Short mmCIF file of C-alpha atoms and ligand atoms in Angstrom, two decimals:
data_model
loop_
_atom_site.label_atom_id
_atom_site.label_comp_id
_atom_site.label_asym_id
_atom_site.label_seq_id
_atom_site.Cartn_x
_atom_site.Cartn_y
_atom_site.Cartn_z
CA MET S 100 69.49 115.47 237.11
CA LYS S 101 67.90 115.29 233.31
CA LEU S 102 70.81 114.00 231.50
CA LYS S 103 71.03 111.88 234.29
CA GLY S 104 67.78 111.07 234.01
CA ASP S 105 67.98 110.28 229.50
CA SER S 106 71.21 107.93 230.40
CA SER S 107 69.78 105.77 233.20
CA THR S 108 66.34 105.57 230.36
CA THR S 109 69.28 103.77 227.23
CA ARG S 110 70.67 101.85 230.01
CA ALA S 111 67.02 100.99 231.07
CA LEU S 112 65.50 100.39 227.51
CA ASN S 113 68.62 98.89 226.83
CA ARG S 114 68.24 96.07 229.82
CA ARG S 115 64.39 95.40 228.12
CA LEU S 116 65.67 94.97 225.09
CA ILE S 117 68.32 92.67 226.26
CA LEU S 118 65.84 90.64 228.71
CA ASN S 119 62.72 91.07 226.93
CA GLN S 120 64.55 88.93 223.28
CA ILE S 121 65.58 86.07 226.01
CA ARG S 122 62.38 85.97 228.01
CA ARG S 123 60.66 85.29 223.99
CA ASN S 124 63.24 83.05 222.15
CA GLY S 125 65.04 81.01 224.93
CA PRO S 126 68.89 80.84 224.96
CA MET S 127 70.28 83.63 222.83
CA SER S 128 74.96 83.88 222.67
CA ARG S 129 75.92 87.70 222.30
CA SER S 130 76.79 87.49 218.84
CA ALA S 131 72.87 86.10 218.49
CA LEU S 132 71.27 88.61 219.86
CA THR S 133 74.21 91.76 218.71
CA ALA S 134 72.03 90.19 215.53
CA ALA S 135 69.18 90.36 217.51
CA VAL S 136 68.14 93.46 218.60
CA GLY S 137 70.38 95.99 216.64
CA LEU S 138 73.40 97.72 219.71
CA SER S 139 76.65 96.92 218.93
CA PRO S 140 78.90 94.13 220.11
CA ALA S 141 79.48 96.35 223.29
CA ALA S 142 76.62 97.96 224.29
CA VAL S 143 75.48 93.90 223.95
CA THR S 144 78.76 93.45 225.81
CA PHE S 145 78.95 95.46 228.85
CA VAL S 146 74.93 95.48 229.11
CA THR S 147 75.24 91.19 229.58
CA ALA S 148 77.86 91.28 231.84
CA GLU S 149 75.95 93.34 233.98
CA LEU S 150 72.74 91.46 234.26
CA ILE S 151 75.05 88.53 235.03
CA ALA S 152 77.16 90.01 238.18
CA GLU S 153 73.34 91.11 239.43
CA GLY S 154 72.41 87.13 239.21
CA LEU S 155 70.02 87.74 236.40
CA LEU S 156 71.15 86.43 233.04
CA VAL S 157 73.52 83.32 233.57
CA GLU S 158 75.78 81.14 230.93
CA GLY S 159 75.16 78.11 230.16
CA GLU S 160 77.12 75.34 228.34
CA ALA S 161 79.02 76.42 224.97
CA GLN S 162 77.62 74.51 222.79
CA LEU S 163 79.69 74.14 218.66
CA GLY S 164 78.57 76.36 216.61
CA ALA S 165 79.73 76.66 212.93
CA ALA S 166 83.93 77.15 212.27
CA GLY S 167 85.02 75.52 215.16
CA ARG S 168 83.86 78.79 217.28
CA ARG S 169 81.43 77.30 220.75
CA PRO S 170 78.81 80.14 221.76
CA ILE S 171 77.55 80.06 224.65
CA PRO S 172 74.31 80.42 225.19
CA LEU S 173 72.78 83.30 227.93
CA GLU S 174 69.61 82.13 229.68
CA ILE S 175 67.73 83.78 232.53
CA ASP S 176 67.65 83.13 235.43
CA TYR S 177 63.94 82.96 236.71
CA ALA S 178 64.78 82.26 240.37
CA SER S 179 66.48 84.69 240.88
CA LYS S 180 63.97 87.40 241.46
CA LEU S 181 59.61 86.21 243.25
CA SER S 182 56.51 87.84 242.07
CA LEU S 183 53.76 87.77 243.86
CA GLY S 184 50.45 87.45 242.73
CA ILE S 185 47.05 87.62 244.79
CA LYS S 186 43.46 87.25 242.85
CA VAL S 187 40.90 88.65 245.35
CA SER S 188 37.69 86.62 244.56
CA VAL S 189 34.07 87.42 246.45
CA ASP S 190 34.16 84.40 248.98
CA ASN S 191 38.78 83.94 249.60
CA ILE S 192 42.17 85.08 248.77
CA ARG S 193 44.22 83.51 246.34
CA GLY S 194 47.99 83.93 246.57
CA VAL S 195 50.66 82.82 244.95
CA ILE S 196 54.48 83.10 244.98
CA THR S 197 56.12 82.72 241.35
CA ASP S 198 59.56 82.49 239.74
CA LEU S 199 60.23 85.38 237.17
CA SER S 200 58.71 82.53 234.30
CA THR S 201 55.17 83.39 237.11
CA ARG S 202 56.31 79.25 236.89
CA ILE S 203 54.30 78.72 240.72
CA ILE S 204 56.78 78.24 244.12
CA GLY S 205 54.16 78.60 246.88
CA GLU S 206 49.93 79.66 247.16
CA VAL S 207 47.64 80.21 249.31
CA VAL S 208 43.70 80.01 249.67
CA LEU S 209 42.67 82.67 252.81
CA PRO S 210 38.72 83.15 253.66
CA LEU S 211 37.09 86.95 253.40
CA ALA S 212 35.39 88.19 256.10
CA ASP S 213 33.96 91.30 254.21
CA HIS S 214 34.55 93.86 251.19
CA ALA S 215 35.74 95.68 252.89
CA PRO S 216 38.70 97.32 252.16
CA ASP S 217 40.11 97.12 255.08
CA THR S 218 39.89 93.78 255.89
CA VAL S 219 40.74 92.28 252.12
CA VAL S 220 43.94 94.78 252.28
CA ARG S 221 44.93 93.08 255.96
CA VAL S 222 44.00 88.90 254.00
CA VAL S 223 46.09 89.99 251.37
CA ALA S 224 48.64 92.11 253.67
CA ALA S 225 48.50 88.08 255.32
CA ALA S 226 48.52 85.84 252.13
CA THR S 227 52.48 87.53 251.23
CA ASP S 228 53.70 87.40 254.71
CA HIS S 229 52.86 84.03 254.89
CA LEU S 230 54.20 82.80 250.93
CA VAL S 231 56.82 84.37 251.84
CA ALA S 232 58.20 82.35 254.60
CA GLU S 233 56.61 79.38 253.12
CA ALA S 234 59.60 79.99 250.35
CA GLY S 235 62.13 80.98 252.68
CA ALA S 236 62.49 83.94 250.49
CA THR S 237 63.89 86.94 251.45
CA ARG S 238 61.91 90.90 250.93
CA ASP S 239 65.20 91.87 247.85
CA ARG S 240 64.14 89.25 246.06
CA VAL S 241 60.51 89.80 245.66
CA ILE S 242 59.72 92.48 243.25
CA GLY S 243 56.62 93.03 243.96
CA VAL S 244 53.15 91.79 243.88
CA GLY S 245 50.22 91.58 241.42
CA LEU S 246 46.74 92.44 242.72
CA ALA S 247 43.31 90.50 240.22
CA VAL S 248 40.36 92.49 240.76
CA SER S 249 37.44 92.40 238.85
CA GLY S 250 35.94 95.67 237.95
CA GLN S 251 37.04 98.82 236.17
CA VAL S 252 40.69 99.19 237.31
CA ASP S 253 43.02 102.39 236.86
CA ALA S 254 45.82 100.56 236.89
CA GLU S 255 47.61 103.90 236.27
CA LYS S 256 46.94 105.42 239.78
CA GLY S 257 46.20 101.15 241.63
CA ILE S 258 42.77 102.19 242.35
CA CYS S 259 39.63 100.78 241.93
CA ARG S 260 36.92 102.65 239.93
CA GLN S 261 34.15 100.72 240.51
CA GLU S 262 33.12 96.64 240.96
CA GLN S 263 29.98 96.10 242.21
CA ARG S 264 30.04 92.86 243.85
CA PHE S 265 32.45 94.59 246.78
CA GLY S 266 29.93 98.03 246.34
CA TRP S 267 33.53 98.85 245.59
CA ARG S 268 34.15 102.47 244.24
CA ASP S 269 37.08 104.53 243.70
CA VAL S 270 39.43 102.84 246.53
CA PRO S 271 42.65 103.43 246.20
CA LEU S 272 43.87 99.77 246.96
CA ALA S 273 47.27 99.64 245.89
CA GLY S 274 48.39 102.40 248.52
CA LEU S 275 46.60 101.17 250.73
CA LEU S 276 48.14 97.80 250.55
CA ALA S 277 51.55 98.96 249.35
CA GLU S 278 51.31 101.08 253.54
CA LEU S 279 51.12 97.05 254.84
CA LEU S 280 53.93 95.79 252.34
CA ASP S 281 57.52 97.48 251.78
CA VAL S 282 57.35 95.94 248.15
CA PRO S 283 55.70 97.76 244.89
CA VAL S 284 52.00 96.80 244.65
CA TRP S 285 50.39 96.86 240.98
CA VAL S 286 46.84 96.70 240.70
CA ASP S 287 44.77 95.98 237.66
CA ASN S 288 41.72 93.73 236.33
CA ASP S 289 42.08 89.90 236.72
CA ALA S 290 41.32 89.26 232.35
CA ASN S 291 43.92 92.00 232.53
CA ALA S 292 45.61 90.64 234.85
CA TYR S 293 45.23 87.18 232.83
CA ALA S 294 45.96 87.74 229.65
CA VAL S 295 49.48 89.79 230.55
CA SER S 296 50.53 86.15 232.24
CA GLN S 297 49.36 84.54 228.27
CA HIS S 298 51.15 86.81 226.26
CA LEU S 299 54.82 86.56 229.04
CA PHE S 300 54.94 82.92 229.39
CA GLY S 301 51.53 81.34 228.03
CA HIS S 302 49.54 79.93 225.02
CA GLY S 303 50.62 83.81 223.78
CA ARG S 304 53.76 83.82 223.66
CA GLY S 305 55.88 85.47 220.98
CA ARG S 306 52.29 86.82 219.59
CA HIS S 307 51.68 90.03 219.39
CA SER S 308 47.89 90.45 219.47
CA ILE S 309 45.42 87.98 222.01
CA ALA S 310 42.28 87.58 222.89
CA ALA S 311 42.10 85.75 226.14
CA ILE S 312 38.72 85.17 227.62
CA ALA S 313 37.99 84.66 230.90
CA VAL S 314 34.64 82.58 231.44
CA GLY S 315 33.99 82.19 235.37
CA ARG S 316 31.62 83.71 238.18
CA GLY S 317 31.85 86.19 235.87
CA ILE S 318 32.92 86.72 232.01
CA GLY S 319 36.10 89.20 230.86
CA ALA S 320 38.47 89.01 228.31
CA GLY S 321 41.88 91.16 227.68
CA LEU S 322 42.71 92.26 225.11
CA VAL S 323 46.54 93.12 223.76
CA SER S 324 47.50 94.50 220.65
CA ASN S 325 50.93 95.67 220.03
CA SER S 326 52.03 93.17 222.27
CA GLN S 327 51.04 96.19 224.80
CA LEU S 328 47.41 95.91 226.56
CA HIS S 329 44.72 97.50 225.15
CA ARG S 330 43.14 99.78 228.18
CA GLY S 331 41.19 101.46 226.63
CA ALA S 332 39.40 105.33 227.33
CA SER S 333 38.51 104.52 230.62
CA GLY S 334 39.89 101.31 231.54
CA ALA S 335 37.00 98.93 231.03
CA ALA S 336 38.29 97.74 227.88
CA GLY S 337 37.35 94.20 228.05
CA GLU S 338 34.10 94.03 229.72
CA PHE S 339 32.99 91.33 227.56
CA GLY S 340 30.68 90.25 230.14
CA HIS S 341 28.35 92.69 230.43
CA SER S 342 27.89 92.84 226.54
CA PHE S 343 24.00 92.87 225.88
CA GLU S 344 22.96 89.18 225.53
CA GLN S 345 18.89 89.16 226.46
CA ARG S 346 16.48 90.75 228.88
CA GLY S 347 14.76 88.62 231.36
CA ARG S 348 17.26 88.66 234.75
CA ARG S 349 19.48 91.90 235.68
CA CYS S 350 22.71 91.84 236.02
CA GLU S 351 25.47 92.76 239.14
CA CYS S 352 25.82 96.01 237.40
CA GLY S 353 22.42 97.38 237.67
CA ARG S 354 21.63 96.59 233.64
CA ASP S 355 18.99 93.89 231.85
CA GLY S 356 20.12 91.27 230.26
CA CYS S 357 24.16 90.53 230.03
CA LEU S 358 25.91 88.35 228.80
CA GLU S 359 27.41 86.94 232.31
CA THR S 360 23.15 86.84 233.61
CA TRP S 361 23.08 84.20 230.79
CA CYS S 362 26.61 82.79 230.48
CA GLY S 363 28.66 82.68 234.31
CA ASP S 364 28.14 80.69 237.19
CA ILE S 365 24.94 82.79 239.05
CA GLY S 366 23.55 82.26 235.55
CA LEU S 367 23.68 78.85 234.43
CA LEU S 368 22.85 77.70 237.87
CA GLN S 369 19.81 79.80 237.43
CA THR S 370 18.51 78.34 234.39
CA TRP S 371 19.53 75.09 235.56
CA ARG S 372 17.03 75.40 238.54
CA GLU S 373 14.79 76.60 236.20
CA ARG S 374 14.77 73.96 233.95
CA ASP S 375 15.07 71.21 236.78
CA PRO S 376 14.38 72.80 240.34
CA GLY S 377 16.23 69.47 241.59
CA SER S 378 18.88 71.02 241.46
CA ASP S 379 17.61 73.72 243.76
CA GLY S 380 20.49 74.36 246.09
CA LYS S 381 23.58 72.28 244.09
CA ASP S 382 26.95 74.39 243.38
CA ILE S 383 28.57 75.33 240.05
CA ASN S 384 31.14 72.09 240.20
CA ASP S 385 27.05 70.02 240.88
CA LEU S 386 26.65 71.17 237.36
CA ALA S 387 30.08 69.85 236.10
CA ALA S 388 29.39 67.00 237.33
CA ALA S 389 25.88 66.54 236.38
CA VAL S 390 27.52 68.13 232.64
CA ALA S 391 30.32 64.90 233.14
CA ALA S 392 28.30 62.61 233.24
CA GLY S 393 26.02 63.67 230.64
CA ASP S 394 22.49 64.13 232.45
CA PRO S 395 20.36 65.73 229.21
CA VAL S 396 18.97 69.24 231.29
CA ALA S 397 23.04 69.65 232.47
CA VAL S 398 24.60 69.79 228.97
CA ALA S 399 22.22 71.25 227.24
CA ILE S 400 22.40 74.56 229.75
CA ILE S 401 25.87 74.66 228.58
CA GLU S 402 24.84 74.44 224.76
CA ASP S 403 22.89 77.02 224.95
CA SER S 404 25.61 78.70 226.58
CA ALA S 405 28.36 78.06 224.24
CA GLN S 406 26.01 79.08 220.76
CA ARG S 407 26.18 82.75 223.28
CA LEU S 408 28.95 82.84 224.05
CA GLY S 409 30.98 82.06 220.54
CA ARG S 410 28.16 84.80 219.57
CA HIS S 411 30.05 87.27 221.04
CA VAL S 412 33.43 85.99 220.80
CA ALA S 413 33.18 86.41 217.20
CA SER S 414 31.64 89.67 217.16
CA LEU S 415 34.71 90.93 219.29
CA VAL S 416 37.05 88.17 216.60
CA ASN S 417 35.56 90.14 213.58
CA VAL S 418 36.11 93.56 216.04
CA PHE S 419 39.98 93.34 216.80
CA ASP S 420 40.96 90.83 215.31
CA PRO S 421 43.54 88.73 217.11
CA GLU S 422 46.36 86.01 216.14
CA ILE S 423 44.91 83.87 218.62
CA ILE S 424 42.05 83.44 222.07
CA VAL S 425 42.75 82.19 224.86
CA PHE S 426 39.88 80.88 226.52
CA GLY S 427 40.65 80.09 231.16
CA GLY S 428 39.05 80.32 234.27
CA GLU S 429 37.12 78.05 235.63
CA GLY S 430 34.64 77.69 232.78
CA VAL S 431 36.53 75.05 231.45
CA ARG S 432 35.88 72.70 233.78
CA PHE S 433 32.64 71.95 231.28
CA GLY S 434 35.22 71.15 228.57
CA ARG S 435 33.84 70.11 225.89
CA ARG S 436 30.75 70.30 226.25
CA LEU S 437 31.46 74.49 226.30
CA ILE S 438 34.25 74.06 223.91
CA ASP S 439 33.65 73.23 220.60
CA PRO S 440 30.10 74.66 219.91
CA ILE S 441 32.28 78.23 220.69
CA ARG S 442 35.43 77.05 218.14
CA LYS S 443 32.84 75.71 215.47
CA LEU S 444 30.97 79.03 215.79
CA LEU S 445 34.38 80.57 215.18
CA GLY S 446 34.56 78.60 212.45
CA GLU S 447 31.31 79.56 210.97
CA TYR S 448 31.71 83.19 212.36
CA CYS S 449 34.45 84.95 211.34
CA TYR S 450 35.01 86.84 208.55
CA SER S 451 38.45 86.55 207.59
CA GLY S 452 38.66 83.26 208.52
CA PRO S 453 39.02 81.10 211.93
CA ARG S 454 41.65 82.23 214.89
CA PRO S 455 43.73 78.75 217.16
CA ILE S 456 42.88 78.57 219.65
CA ALA S 457 43.96 77.40 222.87
CA ILE S 458 42.25 76.26 226.27
CA ASP S 459 44.03 76.98 229.52
CA TRP S 460 43.53 74.14 231.92
CA GLU S 461 45.10 75.02 234.02
CA GLY S 462 42.88 76.20 237.82
CA THR S 463 46.26 78.96 238.50
CA GLY S 464 45.65 80.80 236.05
CA TRP S 465 43.65 84.58 237.82
CA ALA S 466 46.46 84.18 240.44
CA ARG S 467 49.41 83.71 238.11
CA GLY S 468 48.05 86.43 236.61
CA ALA S 469 47.97 88.69 238.96
CA ALA S 470 52.50 87.75 239.56
CA ALA S 471 52.43 88.76 235.76
CA LEU S 472 51.86 92.85 236.67
CA ALA S 473 54.03 92.60 238.74
CA VAL S 474 56.87 90.78 236.50
CA GLN S 475 54.69 92.45 233.09
CA HIS S 476 56.51 95.57 234.75
CA PHE S 477 60.53 93.38 236.04
CA PHE S 478 60.69 92.89 232.08
CA ASN S 479 59.69 96.20 230.97
CA PHE S 480 61.56 98.10 233.41
CA GLU S 481 58.50 100.12 233.44
CA ALA S 482 58.15 103.41 235.40
CA THR S 483 55.11 104.38 235.56
CA GLY S 484 51.63 102.35 236.85
CA GLY S 485 51.61 101.02 240.60
CA TYR S 486 51.96 102.32 243.88
CA SER S 487 54.49 101.87 246.38
CA PRO S 488 55.89 104.30 249.56
CA GLU S 489 59.58 104.43 248.48
CA ARG S 490 58.72 105.18 244.93
CA LYS S 491 58.84 109.14 245.69
CA ASP S 492 62.36 108.95 246.46
CA LYS S 493 64.39 106.30 244.00
CA ASP S 494 63.57 104.23 240.96
CA HIS S 495 62.19 101.12 242.60
CA HIS S 496 61.80 99.57 239.07
CA ARG S 497 65.55 100.36 238.08
CA ALA S 498 67.15 99.31 240.71
CA ALA S 499 64.77 94.98 240.41
ZN1 ZN U 235 26.36 93.60 233.63
#
């Protein structure tokens, strides 16, 4: 059994090498692949033939090359498989079904009546059924479900360690969901999932180290280092929003003065009420509208938030030294009022010079991030992590 395992590991590694090379670079000929991945021409021919037979690779139009040769480019058939991504929020869950490039094919939002794990898992299962049916897909094309939640997650075991907003401690989310679905399930922190998607197909594509910072109701950072997600010793890396900013506001995590209490949606609304009592009862979209209309109090609140955020992001850059910073989440709704001051601060306080900053204006980043969890495992053929009721019996990753 050991030998068989070893040979399938080599096979999996070679497939991973070739698929990822094409994912990063776009269509490539067999000879270009041979040069790039360091396998023999025979091995490349064998692996690519297998991937073509499985429908994962397709041959493109032959290109006229040097000396009259016409190499045939090979491209990933991103439509050949489907991924499901679900972002769990306080009031609802947002689900998407995507192709292997995390391009969205269908979307659904379902309300959450309460935060009992059973309720959340049932609603997520209903969303996946709806998405698969809407896309007219068969289950065998679905590579798995990625579930993104805020809070601390043990991604290896599929357990949410703590999530204060939901009152969760050690909830085996992936296991509960996999009992209802017959596909593999992965669960991760939402900012981590977001960083994975930006690394695979977003602004961080082709980079080795990125800091993806998501600002919305909460504030999180997903860090990719050496092309791997950095989780930390307890899975809590990137809990950026709980950095200490200023005393005077109690955070959902129980501490006093976390960055989130000043710069997250709820913190911004509290500041607005304090400075403009007339704003009582208004929501975050109202604040964005007031900023867009040039309301001086609203504008000052966002500029103040940008100063606070910018200082912390600059510290993060000095510690982590990423190639690029990606900003996403609902916070980008404040546009340049928020981003420009941050950019200026980074120019002043990044020790080794300012970094490229990419803004992800898409509102679908969270759910796409969740879908990227399954896609990442597909491209890496990882044999660990995630949860599936069948995983004890067969290696579903390899079968993918
Ligand atoms: Zn906190």
